[in-house]
Amino acid sequence: MIHDTIIQLLKEIIKDEKRILTDKVDLYSYSYDSSFGVYLPDVVVQPKETKEVAEMMKLANKYEIPVYPRGQGTSLSGGPLPVKGGIVFDLSKWDNKLIIDAEDMVAVVSPGVITADINNAAMEAGMIYPPDPSSSNVSTIGGNLAENSGGPRGLKYGVTKDYVIGLEVVTPEGEVIRTGGRTVKNVTGYDLTKLIVGSEGTLGIITEAILRLFPKPQATKTLMAVFDDIVDSGRAITNILSSGILPSKLEIMDNATINAVEAYEPLGLPIEAEALLLIELDGHPAAIEDEIIRVQQVCESSQASEVRVANTVEEANELWKARKLVSPAIVREKPTKISEDATIPRSKIPEMFKRLKEIREKYHIHLVVFGHAGDGNLHPNIIADQRDQEEMRRVEKAVEEIFEAAIELGGTLSGEHGIGTLKAPFMEMELGEIGLDMMKRIKESWDPKNVLNPGKIFPEPGQRLVLTNG
Amino acid sequence: MIHDTIIQLLKEIIKDEKRILTDKVDLYSYSYDSSFGVYLPDVVVQPKETKEVAEMMKLANKYEIPVYPRGQGTSLSGGPLPVKGGIVFDLSKWDNKLIIDAEDMVAVVSPGVITADINNAAMEAGMIYPPDPSSSNVSTIGGNLAENSGGPRGLKYGVTKDYVIGLEVVTPEGEVIRTGGRTVKNVTGYDLTKLIVGSEGTLGIITEAILRLFPKPQATKTLMAVFDDIVDSGRAITNILSSGILPSKLEIMDNATINAVEAYEPLGLPIEAEALLLIELDGHPAAIEDEIIRVQQVCESSQASEVRVANTVEEANELWKARKLVSPAIVREKPTKISEDATIPRSKIPEMFKRLKEIREKYHIHLVVFGHAGDGNLHPNIIADQRDQEEMRRVEKAVEEIFEAAIELGGTLSGEHGIGTLKAPFMEMELGEIGLDMMKRIKESWDPKNVLNPGKIFPEPGQRLVLTNG
C-alpha cells in the first residue's frame, strides 16, 4: 500500500487533483484489461505532459513503487495490468497533440490519441497511417506502440513498429530521452526506437511519437473465395503472392467461424466450406482492375468452389461484413473468449489447421480459427465459460498445445498481441534460456530497481497460464 | 600482441590452418576499410560455421582479446577496423548458404553471401530483395546487416532492417541465440533482431539471417527533371509524394555533381542547372504509365526547365548513367573522398543545400552534393588530398559543421553509413548524454568485458574526428 506521503508528493507534481484517483470504485476501473486477471492499483494518475511523467517516474523510482502505464486497456495479453499494485499512469487523457506534416509525411502525436483518429487525419491530407488493429477505434496510439500492434494490413504494410521513426521516452529512472527523429533513415547508434516499441511498457514510457505516413492508395478492390478443402486455400495464398501481387488484406475464416457468423446474422455464407478467403487489393485503379482478375483466376485454378468479386464499394462492404461480425458472433455462443495469435510461417498454414483440429478434438473445446492468413498470423479463438472450472482446465491445456504447435512449426507465441502476463510462462520455450537472459539484461540495465511495469514479459518463478478473473 | 598459445587454441577450433592468417602482409589487408585509419590486427581467422565463431568468441572473451567481425570492408565509417588489434573474424568466406523459399517468401543466408547475389537469386524466383546499397555487388550481407545499409530504393522500400525477420547470433560471450524467425509478425519479447541489425558488430556476430522478400515489380519507368533553382526541385519532390505517388527511387545531383560527371564523360547534362532529379517508378505497367505522366506534370508545374522521360530500358539506363558515374567522376578530381550521409527531414532539403553552400564557401572546400533526396538522405562529398594537411584541417571543420547543420535541422549524423570510429566523437551532440548512456548500458550488459568490436560507436575520452590514414 502506498503511504499518504506519496499521494501528497504526487499532488505536488500533478497540480490538478481531479487527475489523481484514489477512490476504490475508480481504482477498480483500472484493475483489468481485455485479457485475464483483476489487480487493484493503489492510485491512478492521469499525466498530460512529459514533465509530469518524468517527475512521477523519478518519485516512483526513488521509493521503488511499481508504475503501470496504460492506454485504453484493450490489451489481450495483460500489458497494463497493475499486477503488483502501485501507480497506474493513465495516458489516455493526454490526447491533445495530433499534427500531420504533409511535407515530411509524418504525424506527431501524444500518447493518448486514438489510433483511428491518426489515420483519419492523415486521410484528410491525402495520406494513410497503415497499422489497423481491430481495436483502432478505441485503442490509443501509446498502447499500440507499447505492444507493437498489428492488424489485417500487416501483409502489405507491416506493423506499428514499421511506422515509428522517432520517440520521446521517459526512462524508468525518470530521465527524458529522444530516439530517432523525423527521418526515415537513421543509423546513429542502437535503434532504441524499435527496441522500445513492442517492449510493452517495460523499458520506458512513450510521451510522444513521430509516425511515418504513406500516400493514400487511390482505389481498393475486394474478392471472396470459397474452398471446400482448407489445404487448397493455403495453396491459393502462396500462388497469389508468387504471381507478383501483394494484397493489402488477405483474411481467412474456417468452417466453425463461417457457421458462427451465419448463425449470428444470415449473410448467405457457404456453411459447408472448409475455408473462406477475403482479399483486398489497393493501389492504382488500372493496376488493381487487372490484378483482381488474376487473383480470381489463381483462386479458381487453386480449386476454389466459388469466387465473388465486389463491383462496388457497397458490395465490398457486404463481403467484409462476414469478417467484421466474427467477434460478436463467437462471443454470443459462450461468454469467455480466449483470443490467441500464435503465428506461423505462411507455408505452414495447412499444417497448423490440422494441428488445431487435433487439439480441438483432444480437449473437446469450442475452437474457431480466423485471422490474417497472408502473413501466417492466425487467430485461434477458444470460446468457453470461465465459471466452468473443468472446462477452463481443458482450455489451458489446449492453449499450451497451440503454443507448442506454433513453435514446432517455426512460428512464434505472439504475432501481434504481446506477451504481458498471459504468455510469460512460455517465453523460454520459444527463446531458450540464453535468448531470454539477453532480454532480461537489457531490462535490468535500464530499470535496475524493476519499477516500470514489473511482472510482464519475464516469467516469475513457477508462473503458469491463468485464464480466470478470480 | 597475442601470445602463440592463443594461436594454438585458435588452430584447435579452426582445424584448417589456411583459414588462420598471421603473415604481416595478410594482416595488412585487414587493417583498413573504405573509411580512414590503418590498424593492424594480431591474427585473422576465417570461420565458416557457427560452432567455430562461438568457440573462438568464448576463447576471446576468456582472455579478453578484442574481436573484430568483418565482411568485405566496404564500410565508410570504420565498422570493421581493428582499432585495438586482436582477432579479425573475416566472415566473407562463409558464403555457402543462399536458400530462396518462395512459399514463405524469405531468403536464408550465411553472413558472407554478396548482397546482390541475394537479389539475383530472388529475381529468378519472381521476387526481389529490395535493399540496394551502392556497394551491393561487392559487400556481404553480414556487413549490410551490421551497418543497416540503405540505398536508393529506401524511399519506397526502406532499409536492410526492414527486411530482416530472423537471426542466428553469437553473443559477445560466445553463446548462440536465435532471434525472430520466419514470420513477419513477431512480438515475443524485445525485438533483438532490430537491435542487433545496425549495432555495427558490437552486440553480436550474425551467423545466419532470414530475410523477407517481396513480389517483383512488373515494370519500371524512369524520368529526369532539370531545375534552375534547387528550391524548386525540393518543392517538386514534396508535390510528387503528396500526389499519392511513391517512386522507387528519387535521386538528386547538385550543380557541382552534374559538372563533375559531364567533365568525366560528356552525357549532354545541363551544366547550368542547379539541380537534377532522377526518378524511377516501379509497379504495374498500367499504373506507372499513368503515374509517370503525372510526375512529369508535377515537375513542370514546379518550374522544371526540362523533363526527359525514358521510353525504353536503354533510354532509362542512359539517364541513370549520370548517377552511376558520380563516384568515379568526383575521385578523378582529387584522391581523397570524404563521403557523408547526414540526413535531414525531407522538408529541410532546400535549407540544407543553403547551409552546405555556406560551408563550402567558408572553408574553401570542394564539395559536391547528391543522394537519395526522396528520404532526405543526402550525400555531401568533400573531395580533397589527404597529403595536404592544411586542407584536411579545413575539411575536418567543414565535416563538423555539416553534422551540426543536419542535427540543427532535425536530422541525423548518419542515414546509412553508420557511426564506427568516424562519427563516434559526435554521438553526444545528437543523442545527449542520457540517450548515449542508455545505449552504453545495453552494450555493457551484453559485453561486460568489451571484447566485441571495441572502439566503435561509443566515443573514447577526448576522441576527435580523424580523416587521415597516417
mmCIF file of N, CA and C in Angstrom, chain A residues 103-105 148 151 155 161 173 175 177 183 185-191 194 202-203 212 214-215 218 238 244 246 284 287 290 294 344-347 372 375 377 412-416 418-419 427 430 434 438-439 441-443 445-446 458, chain B residues 103-105 148 151 155 161 173 175 177 183 185-191 194 202-203 212 214-215 218 238 244 246 284 287 290 294 344-347 372 375 377 412-416 418-419 430 434 438-439 441-443 445-446 458:
data_model
loop_
_atom_site.group_PDB
_atom_site.id
_atom_site.type_symbol
_atom_site.label_atom_id
_atom_site.label_comp_id
_atom_site.label_asym_id
_atom_site.label_seq_id
_atom_site.Cartn_x
_atom_site.Cartn_y
_atom_site.Cartn_z
ATOM 1 N N GLU A 103 4.493 17.661 -45.661
ATOM 2 C CA GLU A 103 5.745 17.784 -46.385
ATOM 3 C C GLU A 103 6.710 16.663 -45.985
ATOM 4 N N ASP A 104 6.875 16.466 -44.683
ATOM 5 C CA ASP A 104 7.741 15.369 -44.223
ATOM 6 C C ASP A 104 7.003 14.033 -44.205
ATOM 7 N N MET A 105 5.699 14.072 -44.472
ATOM 8 C CA MET A 105 4.867 12.868 -44.435
ATOM 9 C C MET A 105 4.987 12.131 -43.102
ATOM 10 N N ASN A 148 3.326 -2.930 -30.058
ATOM 11 C CA ASN A 148 3.625 -3.132 -31.475
ATOM 12 C C ASN A 148 2.460 -3.817 -32.180
ATOM 13 N N GLY A 151 -2.510 -6.021 -37.335
ATOM 14 C CA GLY A 151 -3.785 -5.789 -37.993
ATOM 15 C C GLY A 151 -3.775 -6.398 -39.372
ATOM 16 N N LEU A 155 0.144 -7.570 -43.896
ATOM 17 C CA LEU A 155 0.749 -8.320 -45.005
ATOM 18 C C LEU A 155 1.503 -7.391 -45.939
ATOM 19 N N LYS A 161 5.469 -0.891 -35.537
ATOM 20 C CA LYS A 161 6.906 -0.583 -35.491
ATOM 21 C C LYS A 161 7.459 -0.037 -36.801
ATOM 22 N N GLU A 173 14.103 5.567 -14.870
ATOM 23 C CA GLU A 173 14.684 6.410 -13.832
ATOM 24 C C GLU A 173 14.208 7.861 -13.931
ATOM 25 N N GLU A 175 14.317 9.954 -16.572
ATOM 26 C CA GLU A 175 15.020 10.856 -17.489
ATOM 27 C C GLU A 175 14.262 10.895 -18.819
ATOM 28 N N ILE A 177 14.472 11.045 -22.826
ATOM 29 C CA ILE A 177 15.351 10.907 -23.986
ATOM 30 C C ILE A 177 14.522 10.996 -25.269
ATOM 31 N N THR A 183 13.478 11.540 -39.684
ATOM 32 C CA THR A 183 13.977 10.978 -40.928
ATOM 33 C C THR A 183 13.749 9.466 -40.936
ATOM 34 N N LYS A 185 15.585 7.306 -42.594
ATOM 35 C CA LYS A 185 16.877 6.658 -42.428
ATOM 36 C C LYS A 185 17.603 7.264 -41.236
ATOM 37 N N ASN A 186 18.080 6.416 -40.342
ATOM 38 C CA ASN A 186 18.813 6.882 -39.170
ATOM 39 C C ASN A 186 19.571 5.698 -38.602
ATOM 40 N N VAL A 187 20.900 5.742 -38.673
ATOM 41 C CA VAL A 187 21.694 4.650 -38.107
ATOM 42 C C VAL A 187 22.686 5.173 -37.071
ATOM 43 N N THR A 188 22.263 6.227 -36.347
ATOM 44 C CA THR A 188 23.130 6.798 -35.324
ATOM 45 C C THR A 188 23.007 5.993 -34.033
ATOM 46 N N GLY A 189 23.862 4.989 -33.877
ATOM 47 C CA GLY A 189 23.845 4.156 -32.673
ATOM 48 C C GLY A 189 22.744 3.121 -32.703
ATOM 49 N N TYR A 190 22.486 2.520 -31.540
ATOM 50 C CA TYR A 190 21.499 1.446 -31.459
ATOM 51 C C TYR A 190 20.092 1.976 -31.735
ATOM 52 N N ASP A 191 19.276 1.123 -32.302
ATOM 53 C CA ASP A 191 17.918 1.523 -32.655
ATOM 54 C C ASP A 191 17.005 1.417 -31.430
ATOM 55 N N LYS A 194 13.013 1.144 -32.144
ATOM 56 C CA LYS A 194 12.391 -0.159 -32.404
ATOM 57 C C LYS A 194 12.545 -1.119 -31.224
ATOM 58 N N THR A 202 7.864 -1.784 -20.565
ATOM 59 C CA THR A 202 8.813 -2.210 -19.524
ATOM 60 C C THR A 202 10.130 -1.444 -19.584
ATOM 61 N N LEU A 203 10.372 -0.733 -20.699
ATOM 62 C CA LEU A 203 11.663 -0.046 -20.837
ATOM 63 C C LEU A 203 11.549 1.474 -20.772
ATOM 64 N N ARG A 212 5.510 7.656 -39.445
ATOM 65 C CA ARG A 212 5.634 7.804 -40.881
ATOM 66 C C ARG A 212 4.265 7.595 -41.535
ATOM 67 N N PHE A 214 2.021 7.301 -45.342
ATOM 68 C CA PHE A 214 2.207 6.838 -46.721
ATOM 69 C C PHE A 214 1.179 7.509 -47.625
ATOM 70 N N PRO A 215 1.517 7.648 -48.934
ATOM 71 C CA PRO A 215 0.488 8.173 -49.839
ATOM 72 C C PRO A 215 -0.750 7.276 -49.796
ATOM 73 N N GLN A 218 -5.120 4.953 -54.288
ATOM 74 C CA GLN A 218 -6.222 5.596 -54.988
ATOM 75 C C GLN A 218 -7.505 4.774 -54.998
ATOM 76 N N THR A 238 -0.351 -18.851 -51.441
ATOM 77 C CA THR A 238 1.002 -18.888 -51.992
ATOM 78 C C THR A 238 1.007 -18.515 -53.471
ATOM 79 N N GLY A 244 3.223 -12.253 -58.002
ATOM 80 C CA GLY A 244 3.687 -10.863 -58.017
ATOM 81 C C GLY A 244 2.674 -9.878 -57.478
ATOM 82 N N LEU A 246 0.671 -8.311 -54.226
ATOM 83 C CA LEU A 246 0.712 -8.212 -52.771
ATOM 84 C C LEU A 246 -0.577 -7.559 -52.285
ATOM 85 N N HIS A 284 -3.256 1.689 -57.665
ATOM 86 C CA HIS A 284 -3.732 2.405 -58.840
ATOM 87 C C HIS A 284 -4.939 1.670 -59.437
ATOM 88 N N ALA A 287 -4.269 -0.824 -62.182
ATOM 89 C CA ALA A 287 -3.490 -1.976 -61.733
ATOM 90 C C ALA A 287 -4.379 -2.989 -61.018
ATOM 91 N N ASP A 290 -6.835 -5.009 -63.146
ATOM 92 C CA ASP A 290 -6.177 -6.153 -63.792
ATOM 93 C C ASP A 290 -5.831 -7.231 -62.769
ATOM 94 N N ARG A 294 -6.627 -11.486 -62.088
ATOM 95 C CA ARG A 294 -5.601 -12.519 -61.909
ATOM 96 C C ARG A 294 -5.780 -13.260 -60.585
ATOM 97 N N ILE A 344 2.543 -18.520 -37.593
ATOM 98 C CA ILE A 344 3.444 -19.491 -38.202
ATOM 99 C C ILE A 344 3.892 -19.015 -39.575
ATOM 100 N N PRO A 345 4.992 -19.582 -40.106
ATOM 101 C CA PRO A 345 5.364 -19.240 -41.480
ATOM 102 C C PRO A 345 4.194 -19.578 -42.410
ATOM 103 N N ARG A 346 3.996 -18.779 -43.425
ATOM 104 C CA ARG A 346 2.852 -18.909 -44.311
ATOM 105 C C ARG A 346 2.686 -20.336 -44.851
ATOM 106 N N SER A 347 3.817 -20.958 -45.186
ATOM 107 C CA SER A 347 3.759 -22.295 -45.783
ATOM 108 C C SER A 347 3.211 -23.329 -44.808
ATOM 109 N N HIS A 372 -5.218 -13.327 -40.108
ATOM 110 C CA HIS A 372 -4.506 -12.677 -41.204
ATOM 111 C C HIS A 372 -3.644 -13.721 -41.901
ATOM 112 N N ASP A 375 0.007 -13.319 -43.743
ATOM 113 C CA ASP A 375 1.277 -13.313 -43.023
ATOM 114 C C ASP A 375 1.353 -14.397 -41.953
ATOM 115 N N ASN A 377 -0.490 -15.036 -39.544
ATOM 116 C CA ASN A 377 -0.931 -14.574 -38.225
ATOM 117 C C ASN A 377 -2.373 -15.007 -37.991
ATOM 118 N N THR A 412 5.785 -18.389 -33.802
ATOM 119 C CA THR A 412 6.008 -17.636 -32.573
ATOM 120 C C THR A 412 4.760 -17.624 -31.694
ATOM 121 N N LEU A 413 4.981 -17.473 -30.400
ATOM 122 C CA LEU A 413 3.924 -17.362 -29.402
ATOM 123 C C LEU A 413 2.924 -16.277 -29.728
ATOM 124 N N SER A 414 3.455 -15.162 -30.202
ATOM 125 C CA SER A 414 2.606 -13.994 -30.386
ATOM 126 C C SER A 414 2.992 -13.207 -31.625
ATOM 127 N N GLY A 415 2.014 -13.030 -32.506
ATOM 128 C CA GLY A 415 2.252 -12.240 -33.704
ATOM 129 C C GLY A 415 1.964 -10.773 -33.498
ATOM 130 N N GLU A 416 0.962 -10.477 -32.640
ATOM 131 C CA GLU A 416 0.587 -9.067 -32.506
ATOM 132 C C GLU A 416 -0.040 -8.704 -31.167
ATOM 133 N N GLY A 418 1.216 -9.512 -28.015
ATOM 134 C CA GLY A 418 2.189 -9.302 -26.944
ATOM 135 C C GLY A 418 2.196 -10.438 -25.921
ATOM 136 N N ILE A 419 3.122 -10.361 -24.994
ATOM 137 C CA ILE A 419 3.342 -11.412 -24.005
ATOM 138 C C ILE A 419 2.628 -11.092 -22.692
ATOM 139 N N MET A 427 7.779 -18.106 -22.478
ATOM 140 C CA MET A 427 8.861 -17.382 -23.151
ATOM 141 C C MET A 427 10.081 -18.262 -23.409
ATOM 142 N N GLU A 430 10.127 -20.616 -26.405
ATOM 143 C CA GLU A 430 10.465 -20.071 -27.721
ATOM 144 C C GLU A 430 11.899 -19.554 -27.795
ATOM 145 N N ILE A 434 19.102 -18.666 -22.834
ATOM 146 C CA ILE A 434 20.036 -17.557 -23.096
ATOM 147 C C ILE A 434 19.357 -16.414 -23.826
ATOM 148 N N MET A 438 19.277 -12.616 -22.445
ATOM 149 C CA MET A 438 19.790 -11.416 -23.120
ATOM 150 C C MET A 438 18.750 -10.295 -23.070
ATOM 151 N N MET A 439 17.458 -10.669 -23.139
ATOM 152 C CA MET A 439 16.403 -9.650 -22.996
ATOM 153 C C MET A 439 16.385 -9.098 -21.575
ATOM 154 N N ARG A 441 18.776 -8.891 -19.497
ATOM 155 C CA ARG A 441 19.911 -7.998 -19.228
ATOM 156 C C ARG A 441 19.589 -6.562 -19.633
ATOM 157 N N ILE A 442 18.885 -6.421 -20.763
ATOM 158 C CA ILE A 442 18.517 -5.068 -21.208
ATOM 159 C C ILE A 442 17.585 -4.434 -20.177
ATOM 160 N N LYS A 443 16.575 -5.206 -19.777
ATOM 161 C CA LYS A 443 15.626 -4.686 -18.781
ATOM 162 C C LYS A 443 16.372 -4.257 -17.511
ATOM 163 N N SER A 445 19.459 -3.451 -17.080
ATOM 164 C CA SER A 445 20.392 -2.330 -17.240
ATOM 165 C C SER A 445 19.641 -0.999 -17.337
ATOM 166 N N TRP A 446 18.389 -1.054 -17.765
ATOM 167 C CA TRP A 446 17.604 0.175 -17.886
ATOM 168 C C TRP A 446 16.780 0.445 -16.632
ATOM 169 N N PHE A 458 8.698 -11.190 -18.590
ATOM 170 C CA PHE A 458 9.608 -12.147 -17.972
ATOM 171 C C PHE A 458 8.852 -12.981 -16.946
ATOM 172 N N GLU B 103 7.663 -20.033 -50.990
ATOM 173 C CA GLU B 103 6.383 -20.138 -50.319
ATOM 174 C C GLU B 103 6.309 -19.168 -49.132
ATOM 175 N N ASP B 104 7.350 -19.180 -48.297
ATOM 176 C CA ASP B 104 7.376 -18.243 -47.174
ATOM 177 C C ASP B 104 7.883 -16.865 -47.597
ATOM 178 N N MET B 105 8.334 -16.760 -48.841
ATOM 179 C CA MET B 105 8.898 -15.519 -49.360
ATOM 180 C C MET B 105 10.033 -14.996 -48.472
ATOM 181 N N ASN B 148 23.181 -1.876 -41.106
ATOM 182 C CA ASN B 148 21.832 -1.494 -41.545
ATOM 183 C C ASN B 148 21.904 -0.624 -42.795
ATOM 184 N N GLY B 151 20.309 2.696 -49.329
ATOM 185 C CA GLY B 151 20.387 2.658 -50.781
ATOM 186 C C GLY B 151 19.253 3.454 -51.387
ATOM 187 N N LEU B 155 13.467 4.938 -50.184
ATOM 188 C CA LEU B 155 12.276 5.791 -50.140
ATOM 189 C C LEU B 155 11.012 4.951 -50.117
ATOM 190 N N LYS B 161 17.227 -3.271 -42.380
ATOM 191 C CA LYS B 161 16.491 -3.692 -41.179
ATOM 192 C C LYS B 161 15.049 -4.090 -41.456
ATOM 193 N N GLU B 173 29.713 -13.282 -25.447
ATOM 194 C CA GLU B 173 30.229 -14.314 -24.537
ATOM 195 C C GLU B 173 30.289 -15.688 -25.199
ATOM 196 N N GLU B 175 27.822 -17.393 -26.753
ATOM 197 C CA GLU B 175 26.602 -18.205 -26.755
ATOM 198 C C GLU B 175 25.868 -17.995 -28.079
ATOM 199 N N ILE B 177 22.334 -17.576 -29.974
ATOM 200 C CA ILE B 177 20.895 -17.340 -29.796
ATOM 201 C C ILE B 177 20.240 -17.177 -31.154
ATOM 202 N N THR B 183 8.529 -15.578 -39.481
ATOM 203 C CA THR B 183 7.249 -14.880 -39.599
ATOM 204 C C THR B 183 7.484 -13.374 -39.587
ATOM 205 N N LYS B 185 5.295 -11.168 -38.560
ATOM 206 C CA LYS B 185 4.805 -10.652 -37.282
ATOM 207 C C LYS B 185 5.390 -11.473 -36.142
ATOM 208 N N ASN B 186 5.972 -10.804 -35.178
ATOM 209 C CA ASN B 186 6.542 -11.488 -34.026
ATOM 210 C C ASN B 186 6.716 -10.462 -32.921
ATOM 211 N N VAL B 187 5.963 -10.612 -31.841
ATOM 212 C CA VAL B 187 6.105 -9.678 -30.717
ATOM 213 C C VAL B 187 6.434 -10.427 -29.429
ATOM 214 N N THR B 188 7.182 -11.518 -29.565
ATOM 215 C CA THR B 188 7.552 -12.301 -28.391
ATOM 216 C C THR B 188 8.788 -11.686 -27.730
ATOM 217 N N GLY B 189 8.551 -10.795 -26.782
ATOM 218 C CA GLY B 189 9.655 -10.149 -26.068
ATOM 219 C C GLY B 189 10.282 -9.019 -26.868
ATOM 220 N N TYR B 190 11.451 -8.574 -26.391
ATOM 221 C CA TYR B 190 12.120 -7.435 -27.027
ATOM 222 C C TYR B 190 12.572 -7.810 -28.438
ATOM 223 N N ASP B 191 12.592 -6.827 -29.305
ATOM 224 C CA ASP B 191 12.967 -7.059 -30.699
ATOM 225 C C ASP B 191 14.494 -7.053 -30.819
ATOM 226 N N LYS B 194 15.995 -6.361 -34.522
ATOM 227 C CA LYS B 194 16.200 -4.993 -34.998
ATOM 228 C C LYS B 194 17.196 -4.227 -34.123
ATOM 229 N N THR B 202 28.762 -4.716 -32.592
ATOM 230 C CA THR B 202 29.179 -4.515 -31.198
ATOM 231 C C THR B 202 28.379 -5.376 -30.227
ATOM 232 N N LEU B 203 27.248 -5.926 -30.672
ATOM 233 C CA LEU B 203 26.398 -6.698 -29.742
ATOM 234 C C LEU B 203 26.399 -8.186 -30.033
ATOM 235 N N ARG B 212 13.207 -11.142 -45.532
ATOM 236 C CA ARG B 212 11.917 -11.089 -46.179
ATOM 237 C C ARG B 212 12.100 -10.688 -47.640
ATOM 238 N N PHE B 214 10.058 -9.686 -51.457
ATOM 239 C CA PHE B 214 8.828 -9.044 -51.932
ATOM 240 C C PHE B 214 8.545 -9.495 -53.356
ATOM 241 N N PRO B 215 7.261 -9.478 -53.773
ATOM 242 C CA PRO B 215 6.973 -9.782 -55.185
ATOM 243 C C PRO B 215 7.726 -8.804 -56.090
ATOM 244 N N GLN B 218 6.420 -5.518 -61.745
ATOM 245 C CA GLN B 218 6.355 -5.954 -63.139
ATOM 246 C C GLN B 218 7.089 -5.033 -64.103
ATOM 247 N N THR B 238 8.241 17.186 -52.861
ATOM 248 C CA THR B 238 7.068 17.190 -51.994
ATOM 249 C C THR B 238 5.780 17.029 -52.793
ATOM 250 N N GLY B 244 0.273 11.302 -54.122
ATOM 251 C CA GLY B 244 -0.092 9.901 -53.932
ATOM 252 C C GLY B 244 0.825 8.935 -54.662
ATOM 253 N N LEU B 246 4.507 7.097 -54.914
ATOM 254 C CA LEU B 246 5.715 6.787 -54.147
ATOM 255 C C LEU B 246 6.739 6.172 -55.090
ATOM 256 N N HIS B 284 2.845 -1.959 -61.438
ATOM 257 C CA HIS B 284 2.040 -2.456 -62.547
ATOM 258 C C HIS B 284 2.232 -1.548 -63.768
ATOM 259 N N ALA B 287 -0.246 1.241 -64.234
ATOM 260 C CA ALA B 287 -0.177 2.248 -63.172
ATOM 261 C C ALA B 287 0.978 3.212 -63.420
ATOM 262 N N ASP B 290 0.627 5.724 -66.310
ATOM 263 C CA ASP B 290 -0.183 6.885 -65.926
ATOM 264 C C ASP B 290 0.588 7.776 -64.950
ATOM 265 N N ARG B 294 1.937 11.925 -64.666
ATOM 266 C CA ARG B 294 1.618 12.833 -63.559
ATOM 267 C C ARG B 294 2.893 13.393 -62.920
ATOM 268 N N ILE B 344 18.432 14.654 -43.379
ATOM 269 C CA ILE B 344 17.524 15.627 -42.784
ATOM 270 C C ILE B 344 16.080 15.317 -43.176
ATOM 271 N N PRO B 345 15.115 15.861 -42.440
ATOM 272 C CA PRO B 345 13.725 15.699 -42.878
ATOM 273 C C PRO B 345 13.584 16.270 -44.288
ATOM 274 N N ARG B 346 12.742 15.622 -45.084
ATOM 275 C CA ARG B 346 12.609 15.970 -46.491
ATOM 276 C C ARG B 346 12.348 17.462 -46.701
ATOM 277 N N SER B 347 11.534 18.042 -45.810
ATOM 278 C CA SER B 347 11.162 19.453 -45.971
ATOM 279 C C SER B 347 12.362 20.381 -45.798
ATOM 280 N N HIS B 372 19.956 10.513 -51.990
ATOM 281 C CA HIS B 372 18.602 9.975 -52.034
ATOM 282 C C HIS B 372 17.640 11.036 -51.508
ATOM 283 N N ASP B 375 14.132 10.609 -49.412
ATOM 284 C CA ASP B 375 14.073 10.390 -47.963
ATOM 285 C C ASP B 375 15.036 11.291 -47.195
ATOM 286 N N ASN B 377 18.100 11.727 -47.443
ATOM 287 C CA ASN B 377 19.414 11.128 -47.193
ATOM 288 C C ASN B 377 20.408 11.636 -48.244
ATOM 289 N N THR B 412 19.955 13.723 -38.714
ATOM 290 C CA THR B 412 20.821 12.787 -38.004
ATOM 291 C C THR B 412 22.219 12.746 -38.619
ATOM 292 N N LEU B 413 23.194 12.389 -37.786
ATOM 293 C CA LEU B 413 24.587 12.229 -38.192
ATOM 294 C C LEU B 413 24.745 11.289 -39.359
ATOM 295 N N SER B 414 23.972 10.199 -39.311
ATOM 296 C CA SER B 414 24.167 9.158 -40.296
ATOM 297 C C SER B 414 22.851 8.529 -40.709
ATOM 298 N N GLY B 415 22.597 8.549 -42.013
ATOM 299 C CA GLY B 415 21.389 7.919 -42.539
ATOM 300 C C GLY B 415 21.598 6.467 -42.884
ATOM 301 N N GLU B 416 22.814 6.135 -43.354
ATOM 302 C CA GLU B 416 23.016 4.759 -43.790
ATOM 303 C C GLU B 416 24.450 4.262 -43.702
ATOM 304 N N GLY B 418 26.548 4.500 -40.916
ATOM 305 C CA GLY B 418 26.929 4.070 -39.576
ATOM 306 C C GLY B 418 27.864 5.043 -38.892
ATOM 307 N N ILE B 419 28.153 4.761 -37.623
ATOM 308 C CA ILE B 419 28.974 5.639 -36.785
ATOM 309 C C ILE B 419 30.428 5.193 -36.779
ATOM 310 N N GLU B 430 24.129 14.508 -30.930
ATOM 311 C CA GLU B 430 22.790 14.144 -31.398
ATOM 312 C C GLU B 430 21.940 13.527 -30.291
ATOM 313 N N ILE B 434 22.302 11.355 -21.789
ATOM 314 C CA ILE B 434 21.499 10.228 -21.282
ATOM 315 C C ILE B 434 21.138 9.258 -22.402
ATOM 316 N N MET B 438 22.050 5.309 -22.304
ATOM 317 C CA MET B 438 21.115 4.183 -22.396
ATOM 318 C C MET B 438 21.617 3.154 -23.416
ATOM 319 N N MET B 439 22.258 3.630 -24.470
ATOM 320 C CA MET B 439 22.848 2.695 -25.441
ATOM 321 C C MET B 439 24.023 1.944 -24.805
ATOM 322 N N ARG B 441 24.517 1.255 -21.769
ATOM 323 C CA ARG B 441 24.079 0.254 -20.793
ATOM 324 C C ARG B 441 23.789 -1.079 -21.480
ATOM 325 N N ILE B 442 23.198 -1.005 -22.671
ATOM 326 C CA ILE B 442 22.904 -2.249 -23.398
ATOM 327 C C ILE B 442 24.210 -2.940 -23.763
ATOM 328 N N LYS B 443 25.132 -2.172 -24.305
ATOM 329 C CA LYS B 443 26.432 -2.741 -24.674
ATOM 330 C C LYS B 443 27.094 -3.398 -23.461
ATOM 331 N N SER B 445 25.768 -4.508 -20.730
ATOM 332 C CA SER B 445 25.057 -5.665 -20.186
ATOM 333 C C SER B 445 25.267 -6.914 -21.052
ATOM 334 N N TRP B 446 25.552 -6.706 -22.320
ATOM 335 C CA TRP B 446 25.768 -7.839 -23.229
ATOM 336 C C TRP B 446 27.242 -8.210 -23.333
ATOM 337 N N PHE B 458 30.738 4.204 -29.507
ATOM 338 C CA PHE B 458 30.871 4.995 -28.282
ATOM 339 C C PHE B 458 32.207 5.725 -28.286
#
